[in-house]
Short mmCIF file of C-alpha atoms in Angstrom, two decimals:
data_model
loop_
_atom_site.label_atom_id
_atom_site.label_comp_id
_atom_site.label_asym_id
_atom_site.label_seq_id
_atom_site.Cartn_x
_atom_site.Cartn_y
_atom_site.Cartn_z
CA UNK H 1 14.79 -43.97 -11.48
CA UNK H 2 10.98 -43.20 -12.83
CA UNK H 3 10.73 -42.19 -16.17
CA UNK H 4 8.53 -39.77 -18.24
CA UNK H 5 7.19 -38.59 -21.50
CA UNK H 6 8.47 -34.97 -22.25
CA UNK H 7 8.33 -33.02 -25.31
CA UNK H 8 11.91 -31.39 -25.35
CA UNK H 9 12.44 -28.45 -27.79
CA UNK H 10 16.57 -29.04 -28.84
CA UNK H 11 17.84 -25.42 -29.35
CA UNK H 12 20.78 -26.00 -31.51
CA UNK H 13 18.47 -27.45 -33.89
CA UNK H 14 14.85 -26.52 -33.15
CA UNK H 15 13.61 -30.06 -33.46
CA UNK H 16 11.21 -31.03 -30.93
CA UNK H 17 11.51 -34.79 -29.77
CA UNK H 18 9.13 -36.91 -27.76
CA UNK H 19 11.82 -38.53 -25.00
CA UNK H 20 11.63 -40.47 -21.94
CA UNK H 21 13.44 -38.10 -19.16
CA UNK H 22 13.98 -38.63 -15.50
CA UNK H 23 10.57 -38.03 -13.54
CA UNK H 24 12.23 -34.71 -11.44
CA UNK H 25 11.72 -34.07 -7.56
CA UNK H 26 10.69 -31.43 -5.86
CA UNK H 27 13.21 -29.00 -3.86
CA UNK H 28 12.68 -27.07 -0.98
CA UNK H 29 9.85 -24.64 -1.78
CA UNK H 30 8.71 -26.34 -4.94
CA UNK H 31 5.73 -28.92 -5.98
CA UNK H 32 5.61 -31.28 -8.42
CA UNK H 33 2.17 -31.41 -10.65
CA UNK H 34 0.92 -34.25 -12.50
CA UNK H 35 -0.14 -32.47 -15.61
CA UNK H 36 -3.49 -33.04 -16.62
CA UNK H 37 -3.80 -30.15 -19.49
CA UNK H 38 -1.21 -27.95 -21.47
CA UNK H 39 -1.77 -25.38 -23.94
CA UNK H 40 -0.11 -25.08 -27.29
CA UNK H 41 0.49 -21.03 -27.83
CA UNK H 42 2.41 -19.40 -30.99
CA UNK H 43 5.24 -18.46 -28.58
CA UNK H 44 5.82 -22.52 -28.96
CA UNK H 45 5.62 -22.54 -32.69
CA UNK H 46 8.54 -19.31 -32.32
CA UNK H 47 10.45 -20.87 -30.61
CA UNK H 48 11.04 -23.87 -33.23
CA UNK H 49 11.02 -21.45 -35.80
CA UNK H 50 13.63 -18.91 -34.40
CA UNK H 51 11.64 -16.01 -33.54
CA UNK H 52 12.89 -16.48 -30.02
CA UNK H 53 15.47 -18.05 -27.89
CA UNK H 54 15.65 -18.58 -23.80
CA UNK H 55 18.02 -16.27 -21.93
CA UNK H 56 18.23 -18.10 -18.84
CA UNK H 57 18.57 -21.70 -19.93
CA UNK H 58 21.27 -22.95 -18.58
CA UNK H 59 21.05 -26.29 -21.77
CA UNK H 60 20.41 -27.01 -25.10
CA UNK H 61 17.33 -28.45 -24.60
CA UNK H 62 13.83 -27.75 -22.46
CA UNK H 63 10.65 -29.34 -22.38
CA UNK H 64 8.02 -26.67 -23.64
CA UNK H 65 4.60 -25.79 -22.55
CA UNK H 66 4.21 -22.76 -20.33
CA UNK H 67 0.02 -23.18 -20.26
CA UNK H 68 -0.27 -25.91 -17.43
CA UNK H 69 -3.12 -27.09 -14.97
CA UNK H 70 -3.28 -30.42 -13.21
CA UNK H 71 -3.26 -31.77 -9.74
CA UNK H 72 0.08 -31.59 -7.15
CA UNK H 73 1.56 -35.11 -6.63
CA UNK H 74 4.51 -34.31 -4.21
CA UNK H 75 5.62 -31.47 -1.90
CA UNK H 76 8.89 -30.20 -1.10
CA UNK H 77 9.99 -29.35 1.96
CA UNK H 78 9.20 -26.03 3.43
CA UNK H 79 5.83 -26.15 1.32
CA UNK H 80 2.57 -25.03 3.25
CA UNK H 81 -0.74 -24.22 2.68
CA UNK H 82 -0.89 -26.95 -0.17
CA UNK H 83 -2.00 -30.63 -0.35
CA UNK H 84 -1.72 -33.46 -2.34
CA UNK H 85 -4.62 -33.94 -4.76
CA UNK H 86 -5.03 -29.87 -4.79
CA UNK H 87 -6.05 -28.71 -8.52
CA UNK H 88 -3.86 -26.05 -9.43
CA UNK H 89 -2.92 -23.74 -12.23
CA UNK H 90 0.74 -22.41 -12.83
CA UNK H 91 1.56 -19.35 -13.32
CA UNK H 92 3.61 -18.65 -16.59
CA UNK H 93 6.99 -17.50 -15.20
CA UNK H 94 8.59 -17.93 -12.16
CA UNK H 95 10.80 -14.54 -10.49
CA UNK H 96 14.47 -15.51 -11.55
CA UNK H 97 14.08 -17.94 -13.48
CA UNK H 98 12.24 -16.56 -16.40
CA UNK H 99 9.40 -18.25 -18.23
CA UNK H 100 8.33 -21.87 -17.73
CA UNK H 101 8.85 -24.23 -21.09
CA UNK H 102 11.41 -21.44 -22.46
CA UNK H 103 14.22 -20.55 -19.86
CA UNK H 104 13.22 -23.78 -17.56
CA UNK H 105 10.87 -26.71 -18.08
CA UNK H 106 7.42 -26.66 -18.79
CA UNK H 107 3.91 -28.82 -18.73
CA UNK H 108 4.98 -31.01 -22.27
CA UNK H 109 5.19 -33.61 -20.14
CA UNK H 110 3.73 -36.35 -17.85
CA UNK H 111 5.08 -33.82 -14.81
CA UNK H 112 6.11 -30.79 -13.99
CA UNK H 113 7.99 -28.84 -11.09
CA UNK H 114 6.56 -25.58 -9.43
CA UNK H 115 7.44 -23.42 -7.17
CA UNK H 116 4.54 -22.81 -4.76
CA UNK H 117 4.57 -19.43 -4.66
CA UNK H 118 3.83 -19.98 -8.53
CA UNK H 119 0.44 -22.81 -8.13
CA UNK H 120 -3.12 -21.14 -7.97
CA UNK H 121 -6.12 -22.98 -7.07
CA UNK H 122 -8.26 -24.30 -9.71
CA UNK H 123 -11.96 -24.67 -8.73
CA UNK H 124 -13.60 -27.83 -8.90
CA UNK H 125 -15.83 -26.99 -11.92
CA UNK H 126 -13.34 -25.56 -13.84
CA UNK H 127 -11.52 -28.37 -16.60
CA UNK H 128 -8.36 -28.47 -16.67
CA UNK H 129 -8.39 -27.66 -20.24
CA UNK H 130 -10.11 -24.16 -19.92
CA UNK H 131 -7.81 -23.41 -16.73
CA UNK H 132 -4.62 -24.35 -18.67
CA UNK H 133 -4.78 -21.50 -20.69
CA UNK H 134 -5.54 -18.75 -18.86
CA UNK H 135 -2.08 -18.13 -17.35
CA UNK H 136 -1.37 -16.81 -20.54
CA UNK H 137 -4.06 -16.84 -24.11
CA UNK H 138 -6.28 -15.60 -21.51
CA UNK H 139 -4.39 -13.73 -18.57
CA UNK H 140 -1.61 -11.97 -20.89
CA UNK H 141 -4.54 -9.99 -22.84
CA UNK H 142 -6.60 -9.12 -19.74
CA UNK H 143 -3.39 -7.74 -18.27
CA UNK H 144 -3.01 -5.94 -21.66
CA UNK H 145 -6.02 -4.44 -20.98
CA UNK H 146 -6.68 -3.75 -17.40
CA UNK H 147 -2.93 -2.74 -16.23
CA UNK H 148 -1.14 -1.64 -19.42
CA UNK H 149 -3.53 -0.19 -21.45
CA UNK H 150 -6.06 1.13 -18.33
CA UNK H 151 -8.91 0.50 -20.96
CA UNK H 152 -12.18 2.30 -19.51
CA UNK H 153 -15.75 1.63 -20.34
CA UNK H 154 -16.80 3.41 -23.28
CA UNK H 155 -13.25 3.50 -25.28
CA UNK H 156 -12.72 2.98 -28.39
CA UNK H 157 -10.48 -0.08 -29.05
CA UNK H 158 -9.21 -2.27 -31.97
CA UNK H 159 -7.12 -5.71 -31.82
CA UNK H 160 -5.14 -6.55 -34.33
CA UNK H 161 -4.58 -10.54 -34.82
CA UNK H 162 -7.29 -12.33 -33.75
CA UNK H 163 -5.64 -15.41 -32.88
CA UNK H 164 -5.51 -16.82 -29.03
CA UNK H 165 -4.72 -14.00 -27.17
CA UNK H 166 -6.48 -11.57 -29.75
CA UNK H 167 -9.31 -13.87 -29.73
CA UNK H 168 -9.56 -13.67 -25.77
CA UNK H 169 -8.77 -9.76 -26.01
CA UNK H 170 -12.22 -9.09 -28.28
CA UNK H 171 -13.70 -11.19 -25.57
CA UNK H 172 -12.49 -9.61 -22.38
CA UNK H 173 -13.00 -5.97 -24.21
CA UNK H 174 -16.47 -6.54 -24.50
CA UNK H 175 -16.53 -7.65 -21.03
CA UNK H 176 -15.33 -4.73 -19.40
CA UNK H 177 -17.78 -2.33 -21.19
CA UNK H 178 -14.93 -0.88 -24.51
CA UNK H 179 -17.13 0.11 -26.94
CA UNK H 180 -16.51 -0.17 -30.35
CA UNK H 181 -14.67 -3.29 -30.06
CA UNK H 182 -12.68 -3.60 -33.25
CA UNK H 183 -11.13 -6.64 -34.52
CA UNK H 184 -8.78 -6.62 -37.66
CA UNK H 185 -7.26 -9.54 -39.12
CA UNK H 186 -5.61 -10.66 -42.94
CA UNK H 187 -7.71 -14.16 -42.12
CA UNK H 188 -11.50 -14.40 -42.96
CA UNK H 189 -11.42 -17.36 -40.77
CA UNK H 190 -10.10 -15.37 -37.93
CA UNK H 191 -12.25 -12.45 -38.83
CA UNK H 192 -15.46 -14.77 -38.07
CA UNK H 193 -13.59 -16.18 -34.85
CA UNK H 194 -13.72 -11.68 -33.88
CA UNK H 195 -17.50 -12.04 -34.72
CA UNK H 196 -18.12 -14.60 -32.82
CA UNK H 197 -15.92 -13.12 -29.92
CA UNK H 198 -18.43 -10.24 -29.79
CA UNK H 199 -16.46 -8.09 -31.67
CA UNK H 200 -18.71 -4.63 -33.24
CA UNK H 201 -16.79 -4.73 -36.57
CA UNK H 202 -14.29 -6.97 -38.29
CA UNK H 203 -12.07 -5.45 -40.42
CA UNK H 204 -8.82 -7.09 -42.98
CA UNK H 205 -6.10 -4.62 -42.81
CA UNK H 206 -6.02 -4.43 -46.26
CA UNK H 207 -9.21 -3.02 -47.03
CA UNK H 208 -8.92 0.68 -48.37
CA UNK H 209 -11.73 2.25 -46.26
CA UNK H 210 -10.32 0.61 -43.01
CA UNK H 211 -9.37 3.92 -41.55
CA UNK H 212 -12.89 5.61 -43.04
CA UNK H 213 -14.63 2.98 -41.35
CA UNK H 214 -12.63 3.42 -37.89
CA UNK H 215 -13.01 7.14 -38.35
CA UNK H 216 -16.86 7.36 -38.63
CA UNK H 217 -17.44 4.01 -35.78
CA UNK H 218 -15.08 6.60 -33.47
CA UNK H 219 -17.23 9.67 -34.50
CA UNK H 220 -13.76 11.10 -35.93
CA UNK H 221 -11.92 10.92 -32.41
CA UNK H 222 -9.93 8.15 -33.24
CA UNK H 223 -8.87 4.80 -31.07
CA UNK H 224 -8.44 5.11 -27.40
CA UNK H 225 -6.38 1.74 -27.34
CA UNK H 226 -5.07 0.03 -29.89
CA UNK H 227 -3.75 -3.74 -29.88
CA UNK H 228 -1.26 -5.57 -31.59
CA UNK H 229 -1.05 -9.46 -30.82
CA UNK H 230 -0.23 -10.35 -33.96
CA UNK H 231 3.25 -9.68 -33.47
CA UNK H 232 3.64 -7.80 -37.33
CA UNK H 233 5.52 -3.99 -38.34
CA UNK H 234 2.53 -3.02 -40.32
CA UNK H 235 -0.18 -3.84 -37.93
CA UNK H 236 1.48 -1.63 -36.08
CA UNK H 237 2.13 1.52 -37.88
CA UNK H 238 -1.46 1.12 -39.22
CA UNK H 239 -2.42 0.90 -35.50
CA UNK H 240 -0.63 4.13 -35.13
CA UNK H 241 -2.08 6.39 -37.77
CA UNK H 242 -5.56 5.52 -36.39
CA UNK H 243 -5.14 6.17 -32.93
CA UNK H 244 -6.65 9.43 -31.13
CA UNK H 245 -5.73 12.32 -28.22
CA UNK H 246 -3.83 10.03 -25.77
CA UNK H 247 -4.74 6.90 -27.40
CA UNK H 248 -2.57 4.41 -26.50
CA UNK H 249 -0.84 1.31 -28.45
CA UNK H 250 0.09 -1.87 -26.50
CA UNK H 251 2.61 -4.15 -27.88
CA UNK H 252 1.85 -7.55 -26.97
CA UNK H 253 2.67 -9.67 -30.49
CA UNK H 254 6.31 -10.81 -30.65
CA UNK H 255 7.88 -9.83 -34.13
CA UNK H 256 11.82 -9.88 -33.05
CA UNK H 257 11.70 -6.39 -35.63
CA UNK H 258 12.05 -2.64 -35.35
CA UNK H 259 9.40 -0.86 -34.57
CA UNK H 260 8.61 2.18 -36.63
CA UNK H 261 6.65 5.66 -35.49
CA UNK H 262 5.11 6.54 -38.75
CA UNK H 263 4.25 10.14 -37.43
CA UNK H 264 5.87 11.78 -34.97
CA UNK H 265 4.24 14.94 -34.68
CA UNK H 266 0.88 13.47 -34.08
CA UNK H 267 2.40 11.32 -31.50
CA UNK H 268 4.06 14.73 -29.81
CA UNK H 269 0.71 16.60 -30.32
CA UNK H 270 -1.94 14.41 -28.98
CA UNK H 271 -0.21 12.94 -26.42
CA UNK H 272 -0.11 9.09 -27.49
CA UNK H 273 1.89 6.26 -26.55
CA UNK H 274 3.34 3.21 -27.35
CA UNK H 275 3.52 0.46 -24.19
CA UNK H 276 5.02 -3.05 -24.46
CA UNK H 277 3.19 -5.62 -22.50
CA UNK H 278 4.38 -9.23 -21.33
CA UNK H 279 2.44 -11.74 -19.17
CA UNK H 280 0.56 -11.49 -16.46
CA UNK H 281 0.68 -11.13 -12.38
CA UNK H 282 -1.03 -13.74 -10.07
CA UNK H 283 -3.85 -11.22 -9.50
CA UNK H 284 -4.59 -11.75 -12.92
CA UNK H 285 -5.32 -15.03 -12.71
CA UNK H 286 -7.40 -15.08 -9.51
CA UNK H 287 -9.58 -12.50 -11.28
CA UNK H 288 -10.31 -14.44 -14.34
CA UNK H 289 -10.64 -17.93 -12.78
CA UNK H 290 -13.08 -15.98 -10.27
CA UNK H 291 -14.71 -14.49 -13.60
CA UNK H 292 -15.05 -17.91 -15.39
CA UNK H 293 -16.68 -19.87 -12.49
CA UNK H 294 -18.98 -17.38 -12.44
CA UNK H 295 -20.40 -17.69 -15.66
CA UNK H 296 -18.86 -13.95 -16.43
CA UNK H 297 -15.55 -15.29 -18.97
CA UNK H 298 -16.88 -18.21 -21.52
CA UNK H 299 -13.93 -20.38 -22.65
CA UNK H 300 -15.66 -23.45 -23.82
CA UNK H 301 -14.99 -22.09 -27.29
CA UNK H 302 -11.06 -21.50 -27.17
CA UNK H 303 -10.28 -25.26 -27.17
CA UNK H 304 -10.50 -26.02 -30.53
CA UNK H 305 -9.02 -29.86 -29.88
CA UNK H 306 -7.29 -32.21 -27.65
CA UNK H 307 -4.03 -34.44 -28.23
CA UNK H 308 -2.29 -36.85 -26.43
CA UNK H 309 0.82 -35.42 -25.34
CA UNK H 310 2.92 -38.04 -27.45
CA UNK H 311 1.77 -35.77 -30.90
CA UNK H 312 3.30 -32.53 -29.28
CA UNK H 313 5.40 -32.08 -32.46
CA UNK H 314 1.85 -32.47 -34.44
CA UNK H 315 0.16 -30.36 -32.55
CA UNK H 316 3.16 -26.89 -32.83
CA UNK H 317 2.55 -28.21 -36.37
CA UNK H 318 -0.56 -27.66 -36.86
CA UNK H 319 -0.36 -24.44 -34.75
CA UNK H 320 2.57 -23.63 -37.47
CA UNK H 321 0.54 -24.01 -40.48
CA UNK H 322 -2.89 -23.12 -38.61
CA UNK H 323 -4.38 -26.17 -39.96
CA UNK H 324 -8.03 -25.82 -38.71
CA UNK H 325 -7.46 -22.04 -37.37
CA UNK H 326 -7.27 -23.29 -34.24
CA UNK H 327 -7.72 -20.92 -30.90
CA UNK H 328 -5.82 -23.13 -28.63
CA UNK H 329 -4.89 -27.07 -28.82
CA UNK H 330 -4.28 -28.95 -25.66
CA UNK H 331 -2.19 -31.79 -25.08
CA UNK H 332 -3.31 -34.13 -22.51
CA UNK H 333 -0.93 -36.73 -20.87
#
């Protein structure tokens, strides 16, 4: 039986180990890509630290990576409307079985299975490192924004962590006419990375005027939308206090923590919300692959290195410690 390389995330102890594993084969419905680009995200690095743990995997053990592009090297039967050779994209989950590289195996590896229903197309001029990440740094925040949030042109609008999916969010903000775009963040390094996103202010949360400075860029009304993708209880309270009639905060960072109202009554009064968000739908990704080919969504600057898939464990790593502040790092088999 063919072997592989796959980077396989053991639960019990939340090692991950570079192994040689059976190269699988595709069932009835399913393809089998041979990866040529996966995406290291912080959900990765939380899962070897604890933060979370799979609810539908049936083992101790899965190969990560939930950020996968590459090109379909078998069919199942049953399969239509696909080829051999096709470049595709797979969407992050899969219905029933949860999300790829947490509840079932992902793109750490020299291969990966697919349902079809689950491939999109990848254009030609697209690399496979830029389309890797949108099914989730990119698609999860445009989701954020288009479906949960219902951001208009002309709101008012702060993201807080401005890591890869904050990052993306500044971007896509901007893109869809918010205005102010506000990005906080603890991190000068990340605050520059909001700049450079095309972000009107930056802002660290610690800074004494912040909510002065929010105030007067709102004219007094307050945040439409507020963002939290950093996944931390005080972004979001501080979200709160700053947000506006009916202004709205999305929960998109993963914390594993209460979360706290800090004042009622204004909640009650003007109307305001809190909404989690997870993910992304298909549509999503047709849009923003559409957007990037042409020349609308820029992501030449969220690939902030490659590695061979053999230094998985390096790269979570380095993800871990943000050695570099990275955006996204992509292994490559």
């Amino acid at each position: 039986m063919a072997e592989m390389l796959a980077a396989r995330l053991h639960i019990p102890s939340r090692k991950v180990r570079m192994e040689e594993v059976p190269v699988p084969e595709p069932g009835f419905g399913q393809a089998r890509v041979k990866v040529r680009a996966a995406g290291v995200c912080l959900s990765d690095v939380h899962l070897t630290d604890g933060t979370l743990t799979p609810k539908l995997l049936s083992s101790d053990a899965v190969t990560l990576g939930h950020e996968v592009s590459g090109v379909i090297d078998a069919l199942g039967a049953g399969v239509t409307g696909w080829a051999v050779g096709d470049r595709v994209v797979l969407q992050a989950g899969e219905p029933d079985r949860g999300t790829r590289g947490v509840d079932f195996d992902g793109g750490y590896a020299e291969y990966a299975l697919a349902s079809a229903r689950s491939l999109v197309p990848v254009p030609a001029g697209l690399p496979f490192e830029q389309a890797c990440i949108i099914p989730d740094a990119v698609s999860t925040p445009w989701a954020a924004i288009t479906a949960t949030a219902a951001v208009r042109p002309g709101e008012a609008v702060a993201v807080w962590g401005v890591g890869g999916l904050g990052a993306h969010a500044v971007q896509l903000l901007r893109l869809i006419g918010a205005a102010p775009v506000i990005a906080v963040d603890p991190l000068p390094a990340a605050r520059l990375r909001g700049i450079d996103a095309g972000a009107d202010a930056v802002l660290d949360p610690a800074d004494p005027r912040l909510r002065d400075i929010v105030s007067a860029m709102t004219g007094g009304l307050g945040l439409d939308a507020a963002f939290d993708f950093a996944g931390v209880a005080h972004a979001r309270e501080q979200a709160m206090l700053l947000l506006g009639q009916g202004g709205r905060l999305i929960v998109a960072g993963l914390a594993n923590e209460p979360l706290t109202v800090p004042n009622d009554i204004a909640l009650a009064y003007f109307g305001q919300s809190v909404r989690g968000h997870y993910g992304s739908h298909p549509d999503h990704l047709h849009q923003l692959i559409g957007l990037a080919m042409r020349g609308r969504l820029d992501l030449t600057g969220s690939i902030s290195d490659v590695l061979p898939l053999a230094e998985a464990p390096v790269a979570v790593d380095r993800l871990a410690r943000k050695e570099g502040d990275p955006v996204r790092l992509i292994l490559r088999p």
